[in-house]
mmCIF file of C-alpha atoms and ligand atoms in Angstrom:
data_model
loop_
_atom_site.group_PDB
_atom_site.id
_atom_site.type_symbol
_atom_site.label_atom_id
_atom_site.label_comp_id
_atom_site.label_asym_id
_atom_site.label_seq_id
_atom_site.Cartn_x
_atom_site.Cartn_y
_atom_site.Cartn_z
ATOM 1 C CA MET A 260 -34.116 -2.280 -24.202
ATOM 2 C CA ASN A 261 -34.036 -5.341 -26.578
ATOM 3 C CA LYS A 262 -36.655 -8.807 -26.003
ATOM 4 C CA LYS A 263 -35.182 -11.607 -28.034
ATOM 5 C CA PHE A 264 -37.985 -13.565 -29.635
ATOM 6 C CA LEU A 265 -36.680 -16.089 -32.453
ATOM 7 C CA ASP A 266 -33.222 -18.123 -31.893
ATOM 8 C CA LEU A 267 -32.740 -19.324 -35.339
ATOM 9 C CA GLY A 268 -30.243 -21.423 -34.160
ATOM 10 C CA LEU A 269 -25.492 -21.107 -35.130
ATOM 11 C CA GLN A 270 -25.815 -19.629 -39.352
ATOM 12 C CA PRO A 271 -23.099 -19.300 -40.913
ATOM 13 C CA LEU A 272 -22.426 -16.050 -43.393
ATOM 14 C CA ALA A 273 -25.249 -16.431 -45.508
ATOM 15 C CA ASN A 274 -23.197 -15.356 -48.474
ATOM 16 C CA ASN A 275 -19.635 -17.125 -47.989
ATOM 17 C CA TYR A 276 -21.014 -19.857 -50.527
ATOM 18 C CA LEU A 277 -17.625 -22.298 -50.098
ATOM 19 C CA ILE A 278 -15.204 -23.635 -52.303
ATOM 20 C CA ASN A 279 -14.936 -26.633 -51.028
ATOM 21 C CA GLN A 280 -17.090 -28.993 -48.779
ATOM 22 C CA LYS A 281 -16.096 -28.038 -44.813
ATOM 23 C CA LYS A 282 -17.936 -28.577 -41.834
ATOM 24 C CA LEU A 283 -17.444 -24.831 -40.265
ATOM 25 C CA SER A 284 -16.580 -24.514 -36.570
ATOM 26 C CA ILE A 285 -17.629 -21.669 -34.075
ATOM 27 C CA LYS A 286 -14.291 -21.880 -32.832
ATOM 28 C CA ASN A 287 -13.054 -20.816 -36.404
ATOM 29 C CA ASN A 288 -15.735 -17.848 -36.188
ATOM 30 C CA GLU A 289 -17.534 -19.182 -38.664
ATOM 31 C CA LEU A 290 -20.579 -20.265 -37.187
ATOM 32 C CA TYR A 291 -22.787 -17.980 -35.014
ATOM 33 C CA LYS A 292 -25.671 -17.463 -32.772
ATOM 34 C CA LEU A 293 -28.108 -15.979 -34.360
ATOM 35 C CA GLU A 294 -30.895 -14.835 -32.052
ATOM 36 C CA VAL A 295 -33.424 -11.872 -33.465
ATOM 37 C CA PHE A 296 -34.630 -9.063 -31.179
ATOM 38 C CA PHE A 297 -37.138 -6.599 -30.087
ATOM 39 C CA ASN A 298 -36.972 -3.037 -28.866
ATOM 40 C CA LEU A 299 -39.712 -2.158 -26.706
ATOM 41 C CA LYS A 300 -38.895 1.793 -26.594
ATOM 42 C CA SER A 301 -37.978 2.191 -30.316
ATOM 43 C CA LYS A 302 -39.591 -0.955 -31.903
ATOM 44 C CA LEU A 303 -36.709 -1.476 -34.166
ATOM 45 C CA VAL A 304 -36.057 -5.524 -34.878
ATOM 46 C CA SER A 305 -32.617 -6.783 -35.199
ATOM 47 C CA ILE A 306 -30.435 -9.656 -34.876
ATOM 48 C CA SER A 307 -28.058 -10.384 -32.077
ATOM 49 C CA LYS A 308 -24.494 -10.918 -33.706
ATOM 50 C CA LYS A 309 -22.941 -7.991 -35.992
ATOM 51 C CA ILE A 310 -20.240 -9.594 -38.256
ATOM 52 C CA PRO A 311 -17.497 -7.038 -38.861
ATOM 53 C CA LYS A 312 -18.264 -4.978 -42.322
ATOM 54 C CA ASN A 313 -15.294 -5.844 -44.346
ATOM 55 C CA LYS A 314 -16.272 -9.873 -43.682
ATOM 56 C CA MET A 315 -19.413 -9.506 -45.262
ATOM 57 C CA PHE A 316 -18.949 -6.496 -47.852
ATOM 58 C CA ASN A 317 -15.607 -7.452 -49.494
ATOM 59 C CA ASN A 318 -14.170 -8.333 -53.336
ATOM 60 C CA LYS A 319 -15.482 -11.073 -53.253
ATOM 61 C CA TYR A 320 -19.443 -10.162 -52.847
ATOM 62 C CA PRO A 321 -21.090 -12.573 -55.111
ATOM 63 C CA TYR A 322 -24.812 -10.643 -55.146
ATOM 64 C CA LYS A 323 -25.645 -9.357 -58.195
ATOM 65 C CA SER A 324 -29.145 -7.090 -58.552
ATOM 66 C CA SER A 325 -28.837 -7.579 -62.578
ATOM 67 C CA MET A 326 -29.532 -11.176 -62.212
ATOM 68 C CA SER A 327 -33.125 -11.385 -62.440
ATOM 69 C CA LYS A 328 -35.929 -9.116 -65.221
ATOM 70 C CA THR A 329 -38.031 -8.830 -61.968
ATOM 71 C CA MET A 330 -35.419 -6.074 -60.617
ATOM 72 C CA ILE A 331 -33.771 -4.793 -63.682
ATOM 73 C CA LYS A 332 -37.709 -3.770 -64.413
ATOM 74 C CA SER A 333 -38.344 -2.523 -61.230
ATOM 75 C CA PHE A 334 -35.389 -0.184 -61.609
ATOM 76 C CA LYS A 335 -36.423 1.053 -64.947
ATOM 77 C CA ASN A 336 -39.820 2.275 -63.492
ATOM 78 C CA LEU A 337 -37.941 3.591 -60.371
ATOM 79 C CA HIS A 338 -35.632 6.383 -62.289
ATOM 80 C CA LYS A 339 -38.722 6.889 -64.421
ATOM 81 C CA GLY A 340 -40.567 8.058 -61.322
ATOM 82 C CA ILE A 341 -37.928 9.606 -59.697
ATOM 83 C CA ILE A 342 -37.189 11.699 -63.401
ATOM 84 C CA LYS A 343 -40.623 12.722 -63.265
ATOM 85 C CA ASP A 344 -41.713 13.648 -59.382
ATOM 86 C CA PHE A 345 -38.101 14.706 -58.542
ATOM 87 C CA ASN A 346 -35.781 15.643 -61.196
ATOM 88 C CA PRO A 347 -32.283 15.670 -59.850
ATOM 89 C CA LYS A 348 -29.862 17.748 -61.166
ATOM 90 C CA LEU A 349 -27.414 15.030 -59.166
ATOM 91 C CA PHE A 350 -28.503 11.736 -57.850
ATOM 92 C CA LEU A 351 -26.684 9.014 -55.594
ATOM 93 C CA GLU A 352 -26.463 5.729 -54.657
ATOM 94 C CA ILE A 353 -25.641 4.105 -51.793
ATOM 95 C CA GLY A 354 -25.188 0.447 -52.405
ATOM 96 C CA SER A 355 -25.145 0.355 -56.103
ATOM 97 C CA ASN A 356 -23.697 -2.983 -56.410
ATOM 98 C CA ASP A 357 -23.530 -3.951 -60.424
ATOM 99 C CA GLY A 358 -25.508 -0.680 -61.291
ATOM 100 C CA ALA A 359 -28.786 -1.709 -62.375
ATOM 101 C CA LEU A 360 -30.551 1.512 -61.455
ATOM 102 C CA ILE A 361 -27.532 3.818 -62.151
ATOM 103 C CA LYS A 362 -27.621 2.299 -65.503
ATOM 104 C CA ASN A 363 -30.825 4.254 -66.088
ATOM 105 C CA PHE A 364 -29.372 7.701 -65.609
ATOM 106 C CA LYS A 365 -26.657 9.695 -67.741
ATOM 107 C CA LYS A 366 -22.889 9.555 -66.642
ATOM 108 C CA ASN A 367 -23.021 13.072 -65.350
ATOM 109 C CA GLU A 368 -26.256 12.821 -63.248
ATOM 110 C CA ALA A 369 -25.261 9.988 -60.826
ATOM 111 C CA ILE A 370 -22.801 8.996 -58.143
ATOM 112 C CA CYS A 371 -22.282 5.635 -57.178
ATOM 113 C CA VAL A 372 -21.368 4.113 -53.953
ATOM 114 C CA GLU A 373 -20.279 0.449 -53.728
ATOM 115 C CA PRO A 374 -17.775 -0.631 -50.841
ATOM 116 C CA CYS A 375 -17.524 -3.975 -52.680
ATOM 117 C CA ASN A 376 -14.760 -3.737 -55.415
ATOM 118 C CA ASN A 377 -16.077 -6.089 -57.866
ATOM 119 C CA LEU A 378 -19.077 -4.390 -57.849
ATOM 120 C CA ALA A 379 -17.613 -0.855 -57.685
ATOM 121 C CA ARG A 380 -15.401 -1.755 -60.404
ATOM 122 C CA ILE A 381 -18.315 -2.053 -62.836
ATOM 123 C CA THR A 382 -20.303 1.026 -62.578
ATOM 124 C CA THR A 383 -16.906 2.379 -62.761
ATOM 125 C CA GLN A 384 -16.455 0.510 -66.375
ATOM 126 C CA LEU A 385 -19.505 1.800 -67.197
ATOM 127 C CA GLY A 386 -18.385 5.213 -66.848
ATOM 128 C CA TYR A 387 -20.116 6.614 -63.997
ATOM 129 C CA LYS A 388 -17.902 7.868 -61.020
ATOM 130 C CA THR A 389 -18.019 5.450 -58.139
ATOM 131 C CA TYR A 390 -16.699 5.069 -54.884
ATOM 132 C CA ALA A 391 -15.270 2.012 -53.360
ATOM 133 C CA ASN A 392 -16.263 3.176 -49.972
ATOM 134 C CA TYR A 393 -18.332 1.796 -47.017
ATOM 135 C CA TRP A 394 -21.109 5.257 -46.449
ATOM 136 C CA ASP A 395 -20.167 7.067 -43.263
ATOM 137 C CA ARG A 396 -19.768 10.903 -43.353
ATOM 138 C CA LYS A 397 -15.905 10.711 -44.349
ATOM 139 C CA VAL A 398 -16.905 9.703 -47.795
ATOM 140 C CA ALA A 399 -20.186 11.955 -47.784
ATOM 141 C CA LYS A 400 -18.015 14.927 -47.277
ATOM 142 C CA LYS A 401 -15.747 13.877 -49.812
ATOM 143 C CA ILE A 402 -18.278 13.835 -52.177
ATOM 144 C CA LYS A 403 -19.795 16.745 -50.771
ATOM 145 C CA ARG A 404 -16.611 18.714 -51.555
ATOM 146 C CA LYS A 405 -16.159 17.606 -55.125
ATOM 147 C CA PHE A 406 -19.754 17.443 -56.300
ATOM 148 C CA GLY A 407 -21.596 19.641 -53.949
ATOM 149 C CA ASN A 408 -25.012 18.478 -52.535
ATOM 150 C CA ILE A 409 -27.057 15.441 -53.362
ATOM 151 C CA ASP A 410 -30.822 16.606 -54.584
ATOM 152 C CA VAL A 411 -31.528 12.482 -54.284
ATOM 153 C CA VAL A 412 -30.163 10.200 -52.239
ATOM 154 C CA TYR A 413 -31.280 6.693 -52.857
ATOM 155 C CA ALA A 414 -30.739 3.546 -50.926
ATOM 156 C CA ALA A 415 -32.169 -0.126 -51.438
ATOM 157 C CA ASN A 416 -31.352 -3.035 -49.605
ATOM 158 C CA THR A 417 -27.961 -1.645 -47.459
ATOM 159 C CA VAL A 418 -29.257 0.560 -45.015
ATOM 160 C CA THR A 419 -30.373 -2.872 -43.420
ATOM 161 C CA HIS A 420 -26.759 -3.743 -43.360
ATOM 162 C CA ILE A 421 -25.348 -1.196 -41.702
ATOM 163 C CA GLU A 422 -24.907 -0.980 -37.993
ATOM 164 C CA ASN A 423 -24.914 2.332 -36.918
ATOM 165 C CA LEU A 424 -28.044 3.724 -38.296
ATOM 166 C CA ASP A 425 -27.623 7.526 -37.016
ATOM 167 C CA SER A 426 -24.205 7.640 -38.831
ATOM 168 C CA VAL A 427 -26.337 6.609 -41.784
ATOM 169 C CA PHE A 428 -28.755 9.489 -41.486
ATOM 170 C CA GLN A 429 -26.606 11.914 -40.588
ATOM 171 C CA SER A 430 -24.052 11.460 -43.818
ATOM 172 C CA ILE A 431 -27.279 11.363 -45.505
ATOM 173 C CA PHE A 432 -28.236 14.778 -43.863
ATOM 174 C CA ASP A 433 -24.628 16.647 -44.424
ATOM 175 C CA ILE A 434 -24.839 16.245 -47.774
ATOM 176 C CA LEU A 435 -28.721 16.199 -49.317
ATOM 177 C CA SER A 436 -29.640 19.840 -50.787
ATOM 178 C CA GLN A 437 -32.082 22.062 -48.679
ATOM 179 C CA ASN A 438 -35.107 20.562 -50.374
ATOM 180 C CA GLY A 439 -33.455 16.700 -51.326
ATOM 181 C CA ILE A 440 -34.627 13.650 -50.773
ATOM 182 C CA LEU A 441 -33.767 10.687 -49.520
ATOM 183 C CA ILE A 442 -35.578 7.336 -50.841
ATOM 184 C CA ILE A 443 -34.411 3.698 -48.895
ATOM 185 C CA GLU A 444 -36.442 0.651 -49.834
ATOM 186 C CA ASP A 445 -35.679 -2.579 -47.756
ATOM 187 C CA PRO A 446 -37.822 -5.795 -47.057
ATOM 188 C CA SER A 447 -41.034 -4.803 -44.623
ATOM 189 C CA LEU A 448 -41.468 -6.077 -41.647
ATOM 190 C CA LEU A 449 -44.314 -6.744 -41.830
ATOM 191 C CA GLU A 450 -44.756 -8.381 -45.081
ATOM 192 C CA CYS A 451 -41.620 -10.879 -43.119
ATOM 193 C CA LEU A 452 -44.446 -11.299 -40.226
ATOM 194 C CA LYS A 453 -46.964 -11.988 -42.140
ATOM 195 C CA LYS A 454 -45.486 -14.826 -44.593
ATOM 196 C CA ILE A 455 -43.503 -16.043 -41.246
ATOM 197 C CA SER A 456 -40.223 -15.674 -44.059
ATOM 198 C CA TYR A 457 -37.979 -15.721 -41.184
ATOM 199 C CA ASP A 458 -35.248 -16.478 -43.696
ATOM 200 C CA GLN A 459 -35.266 -12.434 -43.762
ATOM 201 C CA PHE A 460 -32.470 -12.903 -40.852
ATOM 202 C CA TYR A 461 -28.938 -13.040 -42.240
ATOM 203 C CA ASN A 462 -26.351 -11.946 -40.546
ATOM 204 C CA GLU A 463 -26.133 -9.182 -43.560
ATOM 205 C CA HIS A 464 -29.803 -7.874 -42.576
ATOM 206 C CA ILE A 465 -28.938 -6.227 -39.651
ATOM 207 C CA TYR A 466 -32.407 -4.896 -39.317
ATOM 208 C CA VAL A 467 -35.896 -5.494 -40.386
ATOM 209 C CA PHE A 468 -37.796 -2.156 -40.567
ATOM 210 C CA SER A 469 -41.063 -1.465 -39.905
ATOM 211 C CA ALA A 470 -42.571 1.831 -41.012
ATOM 212 C CA ILE A 471 -42.896 2.362 -37.244
ATOM 213 C CA ALA A 472 -39.331 1.995 -36.384
ATOM 214 C CA VAL A 473 -37.636 3.784 -39.473
ATOM 215 C CA GLU A 474 -40.318 6.636 -38.317
ATOM 216 C CA ASN A 475 -38.731 6.704 -34.632
ATOM 217 C CA ILE A 476 -35.021 6.575 -35.963
ATOM 218 C CA ILE A 477 -34.989 9.077 -38.625
ATOM 219 C CA LYS A 478 -36.972 11.776 -36.331
ATOM 220 C CA LYS A 479 -33.388 12.739 -34.560
ATOM 221 C CA PHE A 480 -32.195 14.614 -37.485
ATOM 222 C CA ASP A 481 -35.509 16.149 -38.415
ATOM 223 C CA PHE A 482 -36.498 13.912 -40.883
ATOM 224 C CA GLU A 483 -39.745 12.557 -41.732
ATOM 225 C CA ILE A 484 -41.244 9.968 -44.098
ATOM 226 C CA PHE A 485 -43.753 12.418 -46.884
ATOM 227 C CA ASP A 486 -44.517 9.158 -48.953
ATOM 228 C CA ILE A 487 -44.452 5.125 -48.618
ATOM 229 C CA GLN A 488 -44.589 2.419 -51.089
ATOM 230 C CA ASN A 489 -45.687 -1.369 -50.698
ATOM 231 C CA ILE A 490 -43.703 -3.309 -53.596
ATOM 232 C CA SER A 491 -42.958 -6.586 -54.541
ATOM 233 C CA THR A 492 -39.020 -7.180 -54.812
ATOM 234 C CA HIS A 493 -37.702 -8.913 -51.679
ATOM 235 C CA GLY A 494 -40.645 -10.989 -50.734
ATOM 236 C CA GLY A 495 -42.428 -7.516 -50.018
ATOM 237 C CA SER A 496 -40.727 -4.679 -49.765
ATOM 238 C CA LEU A 497 -41.022 -0.483 -47.976
ATOM 239 C CA ARG A 498 -40.286 2.540 -50.365
ATOM 240 C CA TYR A 499 -39.849 5.247 -48.506
ATOM 241 C CA PHE A 500 -39.434 8.797 -49.111
ATOM 242 C CA ILE A 501 -37.849 10.855 -46.508
ATOM 243 C CA LYS A 502 -37.486 14.673 -46.370
ATOM 244 C CA HIS A 503 -36.067 17.987 -43.689
ATOM 245 C CA LYS A 504 -39.126 18.574 -41.802
ATOM 246 C CA ASN A 505 -38.635 22.321 -43.017
ATOM 247 C CA ASN A 506 -38.947 21.185 -46.660
ATOM 248 C CA LYS A 507 -42.114 22.152 -47.742
ATOM 249 C CA LEU A 508 -41.655 20.992 -51.325
ATOM 250 C CA TYR A 509 -44.082 17.741 -50.636
ATOM 251 C CA LYS A 510 -46.946 17.111 -48.869
ATOM 252 C CA ILE A 511 -47.180 14.275 -46.557
ATOM 253 C CA LYS A 512 -48.980 11.675 -48.203
ATOM 254 C CA LYS A 513 -51.599 9.103 -46.782
ATOM 255 C CA SER A 514 -49.611 6.264 -47.411
ATOM 256 C CA VAL A 515 -48.195 6.829 -44.274
ATOM 257 C CA SER A 516 -50.361 6.864 -41.978
ATOM 258 C CA LYS A 517 -51.689 3.833 -43.733
ATOM 259 C CA GLN A 518 -48.901 2.135 -43.134
ATOM 260 C CA ILE A 519 -48.555 3.208 -39.921
ATOM 261 C CA ASN A 520 -51.312 2.169 -38.862
ATOM 262 C CA LEU A 521 -51.803 -1.111 -40.622
ATOM 263 C CA GLU A 522 -48.430 -1.840 -38.272
ATOM 264 C CA ILE A 523 -49.891 -0.942 -35.449
ATOM 265 C CA LYS A 524 -53.380 -3.065 -36.076
ATOM 266 C CA PHE A 525 -50.660 -6.161 -36.736
ATOM 267 C CA GLY A 526 -49.676 -5.709 -33.218
ATOM 268 C CA MET A 527 -46.381 -5.052 -33.925
ATOM 269 C CA LYS A 528 -45.795 -2.122 -31.244
ATOM 270 C CA LYS A 529 -46.170 -5.040 -29.172
ATOM 271 C CA MET A 530 -44.159 -8.286 -27.970
ATOM 272 C CA ASN A 531 -46.922 -10.454 -27.969
ATOM 273 C CA VAL A 532 -46.781 -10.366 -32.189
ATOM 274 C CA TYR A 533 -42.865 -11.417 -32.370
ATOM 275 C CA LYS A 534 -43.815 -14.470 -29.900
ATOM 276 C CA LYS A 535 -46.657 -15.983 -32.243
ATOM 277 C CA PHE A 536 -44.374 -14.862 -35.133
ATOM 278 C CA SER A 537 -41.455 -17.521 -33.294
ATOM 279 C CA ASN A 538 -43.928 -20.245 -32.739
ATOM 280 C CA SER A 539 -45.681 -20.296 -36.459
ATOM 281 C CA VAL A 540 -41.368 -20.510 -37.275
ATOM 282 C CA ILE A 541 -41.281 -23.455 -35.261
ATOM 283 C CA LYS A 542 -43.814 -25.000 -37.073
ATOM 284 C CA SER A 543 -42.995 -23.489 -40.911
ATOM 285 C CA LYS A 544 -39.659 -25.803 -40.094
ATOM 286 C CA LYS A 545 -41.453 -29.459 -38.753
ATOM 287 C CA LYS A 546 -43.723 -29.078 -41.734
ATOM 288 C CA LEU A 547 -41.294 -28.855 -44.342
ATOM 289 C CA LEU A 548 -39.288 -30.513 -43.222
ATOM 290 C CA LYS A 549 -41.685 -33.215 -42.533
ATOM 291 C CA LEU A 550 -42.676 -32.768 -46.350
ATOM 292 C CA LEU A 551 -39.354 -33.091 -47.990
ATOM 293 C CA LYS A 552 -38.658 -36.669 -46.242
ATOM 294 C CA ASN A 553 -41.979 -37.842 -47.414
ATOM 295 C CA ILE A 554 -40.808 -36.841 -50.659
ATOM 296 C CA LYS A 555 -37.305 -38.138 -50.293
ATOM 297 C CA ASN A 556 -39.143 -41.820 -48.437
ATOM 298 C CA ASN A 557 -40.977 -42.145 -52.165
ATOM 299 C CA ASN A 558 -37.103 -42.049 -53.693
ATOM 300 C CA LYS A 559 -38.038 -39.097 -55.707
ATOM 301 C CA LYS A 560 -35.624 -36.063 -56.896
ATOM 302 C CA ILE A 561 -35.672 -32.676 -55.025
ATOM 303 C CA ILE A 562 -33.530 -29.705 -55.968
ATOM 304 C CA GLY A 563 -32.746 -26.297 -54.884
ATOM 305 C CA TYR A 564 -33.468 -22.996 -57.596
ATOM 306 C CA GLY A 565 -31.885 -19.839 -56.519
ATOM 307 C CA ALA A 566 -28.910 -20.403 -53.724
ATOM 308 C CA THR A 567 -30.066 -17.017 -51.966
ATOM 309 C CA ALA A 568 -28.577 -15.774 -49.044
ATOM 310 C CA LYS A 569 -32.911 -16.496 -46.992
ATOM 311 C CA SER A 570 -31.709 -20.138 -48.204
ATOM 312 C CA THR A 571 -28.949 -20.716 -45.898
ATOM 313 C CA THR A 572 -30.765 -19.386 -43.159
ATOM 314 C CA VAL A 573 -33.750 -21.867 -43.795
ATOM 315 C CA LEU A 574 -31.279 -24.817 -44.982
ATOM 316 C CA ASN A 575 -29.308 -24.376 -41.535
ATOM 317 C CA TYR A 576 -32.527 -24.127 -38.829
ATOM 318 C CA CYS A 577 -34.102 -26.183 -40.040
ATOM 319 C CA ASN A 578 -31.161 -28.540 -40.368
ATOM 320 C CA ILE A 579 -31.213 -29.489 -44.749
ATOM 321 C CA ASP A 580 -28.267 -31.265 -45.984
ATOM 322 C CA ASN A 581 -27.449 -33.193 -49.573
ATOM 323 C CA ASN A 582 -29.590 -35.858 -47.827
ATOM 324 C CA LEU A 583 -32.715 -34.027 -48.896
ATOM 325 C CA ILE A 584 -31.498 -31.815 -51.721
ATOM 326 C CA ASP A 585 -29.256 -33.133 -53.901
ATOM 327 C CA TYR A 586 -28.062 -29.505 -55.458
ATOM 328 C CA PHE A 587 -29.197 -25.697 -56.117
ATOM 329 C CA VAL A 588 -29.362 -24.253 -59.618
ATOM 330 C CA ASP A 589 -28.385 -20.520 -59.937
ATOM 331 C CA THR A 590 -27.579 -17.798 -63.301
ATOM 332 C CA THR A 591 -25.260 -16.027 -60.256
ATOM 333 C CA PRO A 592 -21.571 -16.658 -62.035
ATOM 334 C CA ASP A 593 -19.803 -16.071 -58.617
ATOM 335 C CA LYS A 594 -22.120 -19.138 -56.853
ATOM 336 C CA SER A 595 -21.406 -22.328 -59.252
ATOM 337 C CA ASN A 596 -19.448 -24.751 -58.133
ATOM 338 C CA LYS A 597 -19.752 -23.580 -54.471
ATOM 339 C CA PHE A 598 -21.549 -25.076 -51.963
ATOM 340 C CA MET A 599 -24.028 -23.816 -49.664
ATOM 341 C CA PRO A 600 -22.672 -22.581 -46.758
ATOM 342 C CA GLY A 601 -23.341 -24.827 -43.722
ATOM 343 C CA LYS A 602 -24.956 -27.504 -45.701
ATOM 344 C CA ASN A 603 -22.580 -28.305 -48.207
ATOM 345 C CA ILE A 604 -24.973 -28.636 -50.687
ATOM 346 C CA LYS A 605 -23.696 -28.118 -54.369
ATOM 347 C CA ILE A 606 -24.716 -25.294 -56.479
ATOM 348 C CA TYR A 607 -24.582 -25.755 -60.434
ATOM 349 C CA LYS A 608 -24.753 -23.050 -62.824
ATOM 350 C CA TYR A 609 -28.432 -22.783 -64.174
ATOM 351 C CA ASP A 610 -28.713 -24.922 -67.285
ATOM 352 C CA VAL A 611 -32.448 -26.562 -67.739
ATOM 353 C CA LYS A 612 -30.760 -29.182 -68.589
ATOM 354 C CA LEU A 613 -30.098 -29.626 -64.807
ATOM 355 C CA LEU A 614 -34.290 -29.819 -63.825
ATOM 356 C CA LYS A 615 -34.559 -33.317 -66.912
ATOM 357 C CA ASP A 616 -35.229 -35.867 -63.583
ATOM 358 C CA VAL A 617 -35.804 -33.262 -61.344
ATOM 359 C CA ASP A 618 -39.564 -34.369 -59.641
ATOM 360 C CA TYR A 619 -39.413 -31.168 -56.954
ATOM 361 C CA ILE A 620 -37.356 -28.139 -56.761
ATOM 362 C CA PHE A 621 -37.450 -26.169 -53.534
ATOM 363 C CA LEU A 622 -37.906 -22.412 -54.294
ATOM 364 C CA GLY A 623 -34.447 -20.755 -52.635
ATOM 365 C CA ALA A 624 -35.613 -17.375 -54.722
ATOM 366 C CA TRP A 625 -39.834 -17.870 -53.710
ATOM 367 C CA ASN A 626 -39.472 -13.893 -53.134
ATOM 368 C CA PHE A 627 -38.790 -14.408 -57.493
ATOM 369 C CA LYS A 628 -41.422 -16.780 -57.759
ATOM 370 C CA ASP A 629 -43.212 -15.238 -60.831
ATOM 371 C CA GLU A 630 -40.385 -14.830 -62.945
ATOM 372 C CA ILE A 631 -39.036 -18.395 -62.149
ATOM 373 C CA LEU A 632 -42.612 -20.333 -62.565
ATOM 374 C CA ASN A 633 -42.978 -18.181 -65.769
ATOM 375 C CA LYS A 634 -39.542 -19.548 -66.992
ATOM 376 C CA GLU A 635 -39.642 -23.139 -65.943
ATOM 377 C CA LYS A 636 -43.531 -23.549 -67.640
ATOM 378 C CA LYS A 637 -42.179 -26.931 -69.201
ATOM 379 C CA PHE A 638 -40.448 -28.233 -65.739
ATOM 380 C CA LYS A 639 -44.521 -27.771 -64.069
ATOM 381 C CA GLU A 640 -46.422 -29.136 -67.542
ATOM 382 C CA ARG A 641 -44.239 -32.852 -67.398
ATOM 383 C CA GLY A 642 -45.141 -33.010 -63.812
ATOM 384 C CA GLY A 643 -42.614 -30.984 -61.469
ATOM 385 C CA LYS A 644 -43.617 -29.700 -58.781
ATOM 386 C CA PHE A 645 -42.771 -26.983 -56.726
ATOM 387 C CA ILE A 646 -42.329 -26.477 -52.661
ATOM 388 C CA SER A 647 -41.500 -23.201 -50.653
ATOM 389 C CA HIS A 648 -41.938 -22.413 -47.363
ATOM 390 C CA VAL A 649 -43.269 -18.950 -47.667
ATOM 391 C CA PRO A 650 -45.999 -18.476 -45.760
ATOM 392 C CA LEU A 651 -45.824 -21.689 -44.789
ATOM 393 C CA PRO A 652 -44.213 -25.094 -46.337
ATOM 394 C CA HIS A 653 -45.996 -26.105 -49.436
ATOM 395 C CA ILE A 654 -45.938 -28.188 -52.296
ATOM 396 C CA PHE A 655 -47.723 -26.570 -56.084
HETATM 397 P P1 LIG B 223 -32.038 -12.900 -53.769
HETATM 398 O O1 LIG B 223 -33.434 -13.187 -53.691
HETATM 399 O O2 LIG B 223 -31.304 -12.694 -52.659
HETATM 400 O O3 LIG B 223 -32.588 -11.759 -54.577
HETATM 401 O O4 LIG B 223 -31.494 -13.824 -54.963
HETATM 402 C C1 LIG B 223 -32.184 -14.540 -56.008
HETATM 403 C C2 LIG B 223 -30.841 -15.760 -56.119
HETATM 404 O O5 LIG B 223 -31.521 -16.291 -57.197
HETATM 405 C C3 LIG B 223 -29.480 -14.917 -56.948
HETATM 406 O O6 LIG B 223 -28.560 -15.704 -56.577
HETATM 407 C C4 LIG B 223 -30.167 -14.756 -58.696
HETATM 408 C C5 LIG B 223 -31.205 -16.612 -58.551
HETATM 409 N N1 LIG B 223 -32.224 -16.589 -59.721
HETATM 410 C C6 LIG B 223 -31.934 -18.090 -60.686
HETATM 411 O O7 LIG B 223 -31.130 -18.432 -59.982
HETATM 412 N N2 LIG B 223 -33.008 -18.082 -61.524
HETATM 413 C C7 LIG B 223 -33.659 -16.620 -61.355
HETATM 414 O O8 LIG B 223 -34.775 -16.615 -62.750
HETATM 415 C C8 LIG B 223 -34.001 -15.822 -60.965
HETATM 416 C C9 LIG B 223 -34.657 -14.970 -60.843
HETATM 417 C C10 LIG B 223 -32.971 -15.957 -60.314
#
């Protein structure tokens, strides 16, 4: 049974950056109600309204993993670890995006699956076998027929996007070799609750997983988690290493019970913790608005840095428009000269000149705080300040 605990109001599609300023409407299916639920049985946290996948993942998908040095470094290390620990003959990535990870593999040992054509084209051009498809049993069968079983299947920030989890895991079950393993990584619900990062919820993030929920979902396929790594990407994620119960090559590490115990201790099996989170989210909204309004009343200029999908949730939930934030800067070419969905704040292609007369930067990409602070030392040196709403709105 699903119980609602969070109401984030009317939201647009988070990655639907607009070419022109536009007032969005519910009638035209441009706005939807974003509510978040906790399933009392499976302990799975999910959003209410599921948007048809082709409206979210198509040939205009703007997000590119290679836009950040942090992600490139994280994928390089992951590649090394996979070769060292599992040395797969065949590696398959579901949701390969622009090939940020795949590029580390040899062309004859890696296969990409990516439904967004604009991204699939990139890995195809790089010379990797790429299936421009949504992940399902059909494409798994097709790949198996051509290449046989896969030794390591990997999906980062992808499973959370797919509504039918049974189909995801069944298709992986179908294609994995006998001693094959599955690695998935997604934002950690524990980190989300601790950081009050309610912006992890938007139309694409159908689920924000806990280890408790993942364990419950995969057991019907006789899969079990044998290792969990806490990683810093996307504001704190978990990398789950999963195997079939009959695969005796790998022992279940202590990291699994450690994570699950942390989650239980935090109260994540019970509704109460989600209600508390919801109250903190309301407080966070009030505090952020007060802080931004105070700055504006002192005639200071605020801009946004990192036109993230997460920012769309914050702007629309808190009702922040270009009266408070003048514009956003972002390095992603496909976001340039567009507008933040729902709040019509212009996005400019990042150029350090755009920070010249800025007093405050709202960190839309707070998950890349270290990388951005390192890049913008000069802004800080001349007295510029940053604003982050995580863990609670503050200036630094
Ligand atoms: P994400 O939080 O969904 O991964 O998106 C991060 C966004 O922030 C992406 O659009 C790229 C942008 N970005 C910058 O504009 N400058 C930077 O230095 C970094 C690290 C990210």
